[in-house]
CSV table of C-alpha atoms in Angstrom, one decimal:
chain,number,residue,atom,x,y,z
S,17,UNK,CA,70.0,157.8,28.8
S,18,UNK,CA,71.8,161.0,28.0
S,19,UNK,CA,75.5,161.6,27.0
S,20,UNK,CA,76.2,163.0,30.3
S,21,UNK,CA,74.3,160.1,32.2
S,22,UNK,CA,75.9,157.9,30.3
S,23,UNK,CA,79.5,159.5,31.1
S,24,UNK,CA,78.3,159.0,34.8
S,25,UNK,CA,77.8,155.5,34.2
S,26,UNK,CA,81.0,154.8,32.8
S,27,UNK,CA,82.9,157.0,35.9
S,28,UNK,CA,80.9,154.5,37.7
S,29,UNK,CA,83.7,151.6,36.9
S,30,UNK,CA,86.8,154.5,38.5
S,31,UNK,CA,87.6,152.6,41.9
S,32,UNK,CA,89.4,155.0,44.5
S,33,UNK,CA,92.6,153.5,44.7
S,34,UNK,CA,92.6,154.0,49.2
S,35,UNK,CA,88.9,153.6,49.5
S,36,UNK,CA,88.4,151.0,47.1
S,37,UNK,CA,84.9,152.5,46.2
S,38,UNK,CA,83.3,154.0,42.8
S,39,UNK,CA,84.4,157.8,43.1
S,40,UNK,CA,80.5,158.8,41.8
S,41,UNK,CA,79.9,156.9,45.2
S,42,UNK,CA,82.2,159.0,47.2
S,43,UNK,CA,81.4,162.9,45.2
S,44,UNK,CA,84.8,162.7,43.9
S,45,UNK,CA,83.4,164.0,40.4
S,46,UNK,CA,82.1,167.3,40.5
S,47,UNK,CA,81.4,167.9,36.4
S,48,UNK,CA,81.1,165.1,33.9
S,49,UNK,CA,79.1,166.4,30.8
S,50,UNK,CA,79.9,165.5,27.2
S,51,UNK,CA,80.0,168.7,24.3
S,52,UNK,CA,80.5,167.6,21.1
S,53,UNK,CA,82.6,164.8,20.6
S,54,UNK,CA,84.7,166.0,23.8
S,55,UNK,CA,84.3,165.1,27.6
S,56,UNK,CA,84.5,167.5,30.4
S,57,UNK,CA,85.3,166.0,33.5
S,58,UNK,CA,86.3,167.6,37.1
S,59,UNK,CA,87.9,165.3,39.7
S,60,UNK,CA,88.0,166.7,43.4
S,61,UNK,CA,90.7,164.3,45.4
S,62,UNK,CA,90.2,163.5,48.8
S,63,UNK,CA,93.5,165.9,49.7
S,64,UNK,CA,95.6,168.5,47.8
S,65,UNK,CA,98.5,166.3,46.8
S,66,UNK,CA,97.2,163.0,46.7
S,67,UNK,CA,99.9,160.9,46.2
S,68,UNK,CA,97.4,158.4,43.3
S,69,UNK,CA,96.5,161.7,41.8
S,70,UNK,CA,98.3,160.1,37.9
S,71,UNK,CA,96.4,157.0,38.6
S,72,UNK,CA,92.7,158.0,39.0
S,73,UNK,CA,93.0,160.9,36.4
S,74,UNK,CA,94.5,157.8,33.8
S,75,UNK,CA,91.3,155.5,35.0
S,76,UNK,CA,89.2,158.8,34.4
S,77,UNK,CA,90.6,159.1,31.0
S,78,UNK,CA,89.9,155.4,30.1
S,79,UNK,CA,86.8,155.4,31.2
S,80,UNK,CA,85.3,157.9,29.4
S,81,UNK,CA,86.9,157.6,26.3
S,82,UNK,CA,84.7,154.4,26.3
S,83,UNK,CA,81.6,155.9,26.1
S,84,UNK,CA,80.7,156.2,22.5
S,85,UNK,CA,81.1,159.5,20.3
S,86,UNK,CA,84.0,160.4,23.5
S,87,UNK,CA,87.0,161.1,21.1
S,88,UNK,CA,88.8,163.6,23.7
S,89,UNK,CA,88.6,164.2,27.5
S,90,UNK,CA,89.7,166.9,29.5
S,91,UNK,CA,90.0,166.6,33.1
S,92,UNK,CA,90.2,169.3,35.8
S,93,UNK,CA,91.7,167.9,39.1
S,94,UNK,CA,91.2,169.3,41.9
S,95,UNK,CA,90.4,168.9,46.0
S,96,UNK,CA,88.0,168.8,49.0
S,97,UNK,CA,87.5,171.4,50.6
S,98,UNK,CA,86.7,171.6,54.2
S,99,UNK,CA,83.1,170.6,54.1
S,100,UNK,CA,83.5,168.4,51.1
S,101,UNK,CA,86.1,166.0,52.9
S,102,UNK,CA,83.8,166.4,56.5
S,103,UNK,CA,80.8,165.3,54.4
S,104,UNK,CA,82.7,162.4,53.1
S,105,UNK,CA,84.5,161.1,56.9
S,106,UNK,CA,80.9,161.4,58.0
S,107,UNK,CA,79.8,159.1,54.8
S,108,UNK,CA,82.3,156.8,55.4
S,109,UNK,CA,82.1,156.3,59.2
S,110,UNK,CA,79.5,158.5,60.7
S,111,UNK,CA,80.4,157.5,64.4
S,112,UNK,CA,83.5,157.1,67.0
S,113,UNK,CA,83.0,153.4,67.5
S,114,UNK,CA,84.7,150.4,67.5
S,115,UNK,CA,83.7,148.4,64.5
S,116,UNK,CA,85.3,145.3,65.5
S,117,UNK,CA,82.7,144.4,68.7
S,118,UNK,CA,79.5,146.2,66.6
S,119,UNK,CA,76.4,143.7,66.5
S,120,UNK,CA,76.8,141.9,63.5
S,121,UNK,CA,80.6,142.4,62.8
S,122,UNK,CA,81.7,139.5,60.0
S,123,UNK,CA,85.4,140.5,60.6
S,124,UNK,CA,87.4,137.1,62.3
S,125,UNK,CA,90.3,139.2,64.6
S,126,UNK,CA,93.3,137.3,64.9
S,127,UNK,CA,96.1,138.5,67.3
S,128,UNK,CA,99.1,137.4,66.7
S,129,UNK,CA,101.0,136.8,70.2
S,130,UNK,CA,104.5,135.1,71.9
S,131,UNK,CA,106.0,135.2,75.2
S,132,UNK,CA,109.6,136.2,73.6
S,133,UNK,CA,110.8,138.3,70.5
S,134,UNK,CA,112.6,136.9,67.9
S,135,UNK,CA,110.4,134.2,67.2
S,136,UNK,CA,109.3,135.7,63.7
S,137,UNK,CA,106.1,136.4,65.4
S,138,UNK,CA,105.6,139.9,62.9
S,139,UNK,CA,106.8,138.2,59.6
S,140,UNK,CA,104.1,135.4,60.3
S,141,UNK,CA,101.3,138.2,60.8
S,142,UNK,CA,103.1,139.3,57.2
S,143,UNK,CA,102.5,136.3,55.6
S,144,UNK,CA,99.4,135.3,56.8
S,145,UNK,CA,98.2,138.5,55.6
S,146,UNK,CA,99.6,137.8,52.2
S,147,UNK,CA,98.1,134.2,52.4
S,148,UNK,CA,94.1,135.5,53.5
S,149,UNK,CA,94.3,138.4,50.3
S,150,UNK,CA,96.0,135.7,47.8
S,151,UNK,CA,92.8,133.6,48.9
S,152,UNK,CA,90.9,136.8,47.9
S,153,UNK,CA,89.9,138.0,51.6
S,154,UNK,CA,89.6,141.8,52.6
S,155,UNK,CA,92.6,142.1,55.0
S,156,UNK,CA,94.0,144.5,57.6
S,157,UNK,CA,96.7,144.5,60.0
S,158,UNK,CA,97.3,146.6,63.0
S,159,UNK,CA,100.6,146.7,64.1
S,160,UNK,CA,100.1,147.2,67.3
S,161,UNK,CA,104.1,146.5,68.6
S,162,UNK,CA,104.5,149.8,69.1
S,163,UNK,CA,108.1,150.0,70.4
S,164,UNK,CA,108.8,147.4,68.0
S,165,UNK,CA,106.8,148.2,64.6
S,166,UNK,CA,108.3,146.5,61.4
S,167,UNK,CA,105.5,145.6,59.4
S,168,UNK,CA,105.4,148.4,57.0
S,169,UNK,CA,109.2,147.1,56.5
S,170,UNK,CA,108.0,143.6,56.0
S,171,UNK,CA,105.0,144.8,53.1
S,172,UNK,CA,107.3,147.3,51.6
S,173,UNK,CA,105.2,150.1,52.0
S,174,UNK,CA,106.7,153.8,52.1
S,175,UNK,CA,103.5,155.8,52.0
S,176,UNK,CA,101.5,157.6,54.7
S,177,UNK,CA,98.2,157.3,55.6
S,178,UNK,CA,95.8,159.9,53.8
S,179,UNK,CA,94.1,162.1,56.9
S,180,UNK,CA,90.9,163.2,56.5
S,181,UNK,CA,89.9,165.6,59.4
S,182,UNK,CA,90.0,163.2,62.4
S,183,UNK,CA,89.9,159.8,60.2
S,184,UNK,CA,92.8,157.8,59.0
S,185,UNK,CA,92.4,156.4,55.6
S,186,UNK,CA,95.7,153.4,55.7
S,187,UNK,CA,97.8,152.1,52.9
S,188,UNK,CA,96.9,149.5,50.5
S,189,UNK,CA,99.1,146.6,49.6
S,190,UNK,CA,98.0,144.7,46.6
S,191,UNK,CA,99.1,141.4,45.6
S,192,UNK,CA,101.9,141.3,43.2
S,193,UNK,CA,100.9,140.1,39.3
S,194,UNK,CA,103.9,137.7,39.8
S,195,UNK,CA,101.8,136.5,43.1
S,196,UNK,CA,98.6,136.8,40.6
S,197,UNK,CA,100.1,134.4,38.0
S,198,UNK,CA,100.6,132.2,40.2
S,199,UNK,CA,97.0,131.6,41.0
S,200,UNK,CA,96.5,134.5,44.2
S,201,UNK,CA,92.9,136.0,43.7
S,202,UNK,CA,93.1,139.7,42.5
S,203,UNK,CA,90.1,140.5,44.5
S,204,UNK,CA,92.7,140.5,48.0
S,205,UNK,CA,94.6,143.2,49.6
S,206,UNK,CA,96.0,144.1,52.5
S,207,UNK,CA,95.3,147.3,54.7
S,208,UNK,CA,98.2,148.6,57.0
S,209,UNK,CA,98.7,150.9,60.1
S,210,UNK,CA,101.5,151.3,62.4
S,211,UNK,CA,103.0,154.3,64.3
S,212,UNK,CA,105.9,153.6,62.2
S,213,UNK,CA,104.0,155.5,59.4
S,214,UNK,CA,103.2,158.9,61.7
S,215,UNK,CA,107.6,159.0,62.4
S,216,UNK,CA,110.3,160.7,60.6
S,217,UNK,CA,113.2,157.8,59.4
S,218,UNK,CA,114.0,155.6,62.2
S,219,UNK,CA,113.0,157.2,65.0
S,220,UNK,CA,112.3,155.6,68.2
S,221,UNK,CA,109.5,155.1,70.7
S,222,UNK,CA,109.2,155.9,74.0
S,223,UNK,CA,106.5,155.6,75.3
S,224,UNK,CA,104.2,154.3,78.9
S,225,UNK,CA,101.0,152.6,79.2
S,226,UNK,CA,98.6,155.2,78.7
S,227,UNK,CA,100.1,156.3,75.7
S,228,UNK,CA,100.2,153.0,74.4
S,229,UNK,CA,96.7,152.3,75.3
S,230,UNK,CA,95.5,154.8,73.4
S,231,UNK,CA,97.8,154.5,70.5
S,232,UNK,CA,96.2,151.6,70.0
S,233,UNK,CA,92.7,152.8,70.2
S,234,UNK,CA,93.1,155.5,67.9
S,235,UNK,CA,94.6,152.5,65.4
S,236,UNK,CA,90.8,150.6,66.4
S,237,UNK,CA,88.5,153.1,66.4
S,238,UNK,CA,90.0,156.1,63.9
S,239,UNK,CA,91.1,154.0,60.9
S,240,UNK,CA,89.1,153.5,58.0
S,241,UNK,CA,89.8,150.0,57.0
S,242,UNK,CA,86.3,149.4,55.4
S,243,UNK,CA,84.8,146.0,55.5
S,244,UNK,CA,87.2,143.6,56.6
S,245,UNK,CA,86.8,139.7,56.0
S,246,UNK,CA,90.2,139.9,58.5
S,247,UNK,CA,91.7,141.7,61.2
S,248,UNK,CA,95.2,141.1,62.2
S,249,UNK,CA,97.0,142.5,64.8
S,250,UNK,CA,100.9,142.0,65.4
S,251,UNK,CA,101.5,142.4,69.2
S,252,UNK,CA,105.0,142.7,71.0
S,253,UNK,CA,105.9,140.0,73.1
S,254,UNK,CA,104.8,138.8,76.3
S,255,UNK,CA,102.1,139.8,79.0
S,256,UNK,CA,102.1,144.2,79.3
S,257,UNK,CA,100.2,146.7,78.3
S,258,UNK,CA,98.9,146.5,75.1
S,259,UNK,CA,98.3,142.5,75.3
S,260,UNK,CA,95.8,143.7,78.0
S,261,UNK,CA,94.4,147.0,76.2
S,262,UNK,CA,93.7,145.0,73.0
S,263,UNK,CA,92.1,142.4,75.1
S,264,UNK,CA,89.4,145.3,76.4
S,265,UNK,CA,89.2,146.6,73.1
S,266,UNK,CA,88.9,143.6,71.1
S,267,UNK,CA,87.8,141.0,73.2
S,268,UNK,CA,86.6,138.8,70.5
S,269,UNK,CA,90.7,138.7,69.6
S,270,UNK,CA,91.6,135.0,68.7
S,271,UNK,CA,95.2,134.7,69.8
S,272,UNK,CA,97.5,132.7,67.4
S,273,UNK,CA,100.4,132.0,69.6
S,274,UNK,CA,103.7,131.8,67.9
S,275,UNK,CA,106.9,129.9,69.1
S,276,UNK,CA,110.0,128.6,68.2
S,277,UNK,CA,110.5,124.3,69.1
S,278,UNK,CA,113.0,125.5,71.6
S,279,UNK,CA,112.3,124.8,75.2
S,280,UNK,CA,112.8,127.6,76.3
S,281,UNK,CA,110.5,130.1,73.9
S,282,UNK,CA,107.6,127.3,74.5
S,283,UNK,CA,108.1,127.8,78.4
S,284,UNK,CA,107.6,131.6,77.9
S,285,UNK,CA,105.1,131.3,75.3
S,286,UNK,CA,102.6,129.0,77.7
S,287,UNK,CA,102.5,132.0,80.1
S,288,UNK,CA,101.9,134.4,77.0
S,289,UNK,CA,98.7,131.8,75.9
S,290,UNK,CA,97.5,131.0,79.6
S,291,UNK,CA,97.0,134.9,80.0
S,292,UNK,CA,93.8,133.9,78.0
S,293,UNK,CA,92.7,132.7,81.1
S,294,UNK,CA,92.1,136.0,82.6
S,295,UNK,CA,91.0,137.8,79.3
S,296,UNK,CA,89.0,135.4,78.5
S,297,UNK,CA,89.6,135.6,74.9
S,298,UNK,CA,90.2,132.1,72.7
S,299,UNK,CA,93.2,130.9,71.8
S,300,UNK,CA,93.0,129.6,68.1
S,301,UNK,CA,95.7,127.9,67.5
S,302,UNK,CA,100.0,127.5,68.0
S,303,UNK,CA,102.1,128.1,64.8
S,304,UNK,CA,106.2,126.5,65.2
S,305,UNK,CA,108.2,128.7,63.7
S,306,UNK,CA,112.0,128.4,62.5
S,307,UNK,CA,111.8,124.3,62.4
S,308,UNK,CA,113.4,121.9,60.9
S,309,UNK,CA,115.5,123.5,57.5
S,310,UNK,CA,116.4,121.5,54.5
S,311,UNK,CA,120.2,122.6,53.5
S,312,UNK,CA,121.0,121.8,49.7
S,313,UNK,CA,122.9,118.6,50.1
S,314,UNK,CA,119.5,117.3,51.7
S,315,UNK,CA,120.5,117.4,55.5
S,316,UNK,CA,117.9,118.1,57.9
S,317,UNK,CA,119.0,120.7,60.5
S,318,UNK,CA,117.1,121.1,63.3
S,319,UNK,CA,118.4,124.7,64.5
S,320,UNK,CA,116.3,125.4,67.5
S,321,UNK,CA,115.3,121.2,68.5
S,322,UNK,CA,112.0,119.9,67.5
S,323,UNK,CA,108.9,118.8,68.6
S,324,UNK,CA,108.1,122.4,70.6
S,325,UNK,CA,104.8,123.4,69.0
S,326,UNK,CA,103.5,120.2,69.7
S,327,UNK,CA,104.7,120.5,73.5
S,328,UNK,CA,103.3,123.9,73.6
S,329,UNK,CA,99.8,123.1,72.2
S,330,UNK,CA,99.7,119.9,74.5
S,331,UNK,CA,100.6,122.1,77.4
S,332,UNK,CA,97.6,125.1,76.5
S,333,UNK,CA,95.2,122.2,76.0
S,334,UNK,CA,95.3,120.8,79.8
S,335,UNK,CA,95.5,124.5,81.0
S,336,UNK,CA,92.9,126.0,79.3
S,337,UNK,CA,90.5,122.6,79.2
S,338,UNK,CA,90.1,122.9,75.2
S,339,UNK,CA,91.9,121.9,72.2
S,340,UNK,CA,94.3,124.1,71.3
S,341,UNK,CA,95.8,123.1,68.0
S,342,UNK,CA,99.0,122.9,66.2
S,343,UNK,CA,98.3,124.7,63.0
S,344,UNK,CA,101.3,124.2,61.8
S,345,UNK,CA,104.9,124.2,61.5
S,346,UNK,CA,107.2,126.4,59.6
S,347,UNK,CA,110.8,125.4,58.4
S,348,UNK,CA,113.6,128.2,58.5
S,349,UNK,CA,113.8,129.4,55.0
S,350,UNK,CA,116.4,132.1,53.3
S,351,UNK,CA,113.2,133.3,51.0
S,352,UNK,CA,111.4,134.2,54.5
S,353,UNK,CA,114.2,136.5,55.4
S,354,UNK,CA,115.1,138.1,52.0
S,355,UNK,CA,111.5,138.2,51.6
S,356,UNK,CA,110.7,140.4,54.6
S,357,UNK,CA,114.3,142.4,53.7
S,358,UNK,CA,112.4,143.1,50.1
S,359,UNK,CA,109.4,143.9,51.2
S,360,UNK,CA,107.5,141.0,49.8
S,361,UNK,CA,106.1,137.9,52.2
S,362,UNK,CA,107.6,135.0,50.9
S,363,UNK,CA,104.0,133.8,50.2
S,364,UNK,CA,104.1,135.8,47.1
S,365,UNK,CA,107.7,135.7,46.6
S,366,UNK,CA,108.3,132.1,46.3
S,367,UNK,CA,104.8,130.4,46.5
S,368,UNK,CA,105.7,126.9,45.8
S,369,UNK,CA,108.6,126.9,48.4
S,370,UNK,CA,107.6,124.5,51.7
S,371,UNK,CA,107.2,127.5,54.1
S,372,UNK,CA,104.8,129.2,51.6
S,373,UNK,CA,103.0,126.2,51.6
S,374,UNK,CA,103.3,125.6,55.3
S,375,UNK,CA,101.8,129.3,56.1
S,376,UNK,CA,99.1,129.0,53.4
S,377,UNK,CA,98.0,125.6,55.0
S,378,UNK,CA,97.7,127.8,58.7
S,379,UNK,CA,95.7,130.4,57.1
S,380,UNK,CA,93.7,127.6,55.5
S,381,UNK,CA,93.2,126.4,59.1
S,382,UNK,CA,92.5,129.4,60.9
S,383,UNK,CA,89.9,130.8,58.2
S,384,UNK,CA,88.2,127.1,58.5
S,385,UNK,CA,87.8,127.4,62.0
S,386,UNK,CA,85.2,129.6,62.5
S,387,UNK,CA,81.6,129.9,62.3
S,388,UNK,CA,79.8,129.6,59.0
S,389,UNK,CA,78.4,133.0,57.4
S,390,UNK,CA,75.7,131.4,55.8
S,391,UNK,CA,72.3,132.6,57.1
S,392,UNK,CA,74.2,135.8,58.8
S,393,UNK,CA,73.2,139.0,58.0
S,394,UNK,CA,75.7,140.9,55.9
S,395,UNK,CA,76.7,144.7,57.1
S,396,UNK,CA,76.2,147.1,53.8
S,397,UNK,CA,77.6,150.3,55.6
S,398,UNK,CA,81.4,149.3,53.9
């Protein structure tokens, strides 16, 4: 092996921060030759500006000043251009398609549903993301409440998606090391998009069904997530529009139907899960939220009543002629709130707290749930 070949090697380990693949992989490194005792590397970024340009030229740096005889690096950084970044979109998804429904798909979809809002329906699909990447899972979410977005809130992330030509390369949210020191595996992350991220500070959304419609299929079909172990999407409440497009686009959904033990949220949310009926997708599973809180002193205080979720799952079991599961019920909890207000699911926030527990127990059950992988053949296009 020569010096050069060797430097190769060693660029090899750089991981593209969005992409999560070697950048020799994705002809990111256009020179890498050692002279002397010195390395010569040039690094063309997927766009001019790239916001993690510090980060890989630092990971460039280390990595070849582990090669031996390296004592000093120089790095030129530069970008695509045109045909560079049209060669690389066509590497990394050669095809308009909907990768979700392709033969041999390993990705579970899980929609996250409820008849009403304010059920915490969209800081569950937070958490639950947080719980399937601190298992070590491959996980994105598509927040597909359009008029309602709030999960880049919930994740705390600021950035935009990366464009290249016509595909959409989404944000990255890695676990947290105080999440990791608690025992998360660091092999998880979460992938985000959500029309929040295309809008200039809080503006609003106003838009009809066809707009929706294909809101949400440019979200499916023109986002780069890679190879997803899971696919969550955050839906707005009740029956319209994009309940029914995502149920054409994704009709192997699961629904996970969230409610609150009130009567009256469990009336709304059977009609929300007996619309499975007619999409004839499966519903997984019902998760009660906002149960039963613990004050300090002790007390038990049951805010909204009790025993909904179990009503509710009772209720979808003789309708739909199947067992549909109570996967759980989550206490109200101050951490869920300040949590979601910080930016960090209180799954990573406060993992030992009973509704970090309780939410880690319904990913547990939801990830159980399905088929086994083993005989299955594995997709390598990632």
């Amino acid at each position: 092996m020569t010096d050069s070949q060797a430097l190769l090697r060693a660029l090899d380990a750089v991981i593209d921060p969005e992409l999560r693949r070697p950048i020799t992989e994705l002809n990111m490194v256009e020179r890498a030759e050692i002279i002397g005792s010195r390395a010569h590397i040039s690094v063309l970024l997927t766009i001019e500006g790239c916001p993690l340009k510090n980060t890989i030229e630092q990971q460039v740096r280390d990595a070849a000043l582990g090669v031996e005889g390296v004592e000093q690096v120089e790095i030129a950084v530069g970008a695509m251009n045109a045909q560079q970044r049209t060669a690389l979109k066509d590497q990394l998804k050669p095809a308009r398609v909907n990768p979700f429904v392709q033969p041999g798909s390993l990705t579970r979809v899980f929609a996250v549903v409820s008849g009403k809002g304010g059920v915490g329906k969209s800081s569950m699909t937070a958490n639950l993301a947080a719980a399937f990447a601190s298992r070590g899972l491959s996980v994105g979410i598509i927040d597909a409440d359009v008029h309602g977005f709030s999960i880049p809130g919930l994740l705390g992330i600021k950035e935009a998606p990366t464009r290249l030509e016509d595909l959409i390369l989404p944000p990255t949210v890695d676990i947290p090391a105080t999440a990791l020191e608690a025992g998360a595996n660091p092999a998880g992350f979460i992938r985000v998009i959500s029309i929040g991220m295309f809008l200039k500070g809080n503006e609003p959304v106003a838009w009809r069904g066809p707009m929706l419609h294909r809101a949400l299929e440019q979200f499916i079909m023109d986002v780069h997530f890679g190879a997803l172990d899971v696919l969550l999407l955050d839906l707005p409440p009740g029956t319209g529009d994009i309940a029914i497009s995502m149920a054409q686009l994704l009709p192997n959904a699961e629904l996970v139907l969230v409610s609150t033990p009130q009567l009256a949220a469990v009336d709304v949310a059977e009609r929300a899960g007996t619309l499975s009926l007619q999409t004839e997708q499966k519903v997984a599973g019902v998760v009660e939220n906002m149960a039963a809180m613990t004050l300090p002193d002790g007390t038990v205080m049951e805010l909204f009543g009790s025993g909904g979720g179990q009503m509710l799952s009772e209720r979808l079991s003789a309708a739909l002629e199947y067992e549909v599961p109570l996967l759980g019920s989550v206490p109200l909890d101050m951490a869920l709130r300040s949590g979601g207000d910080a930016g960090v699911p209180v799954v990573w926030a406060a993992p030992s707290s009973p509704t970090s527990q309780a939410i880690v127990s319904i990913a547990d059950m939801l990830w159980r749930s399905g088929p086994s992988r083993a005989g299955r053949l594995l997709n390598i296009n990632l």
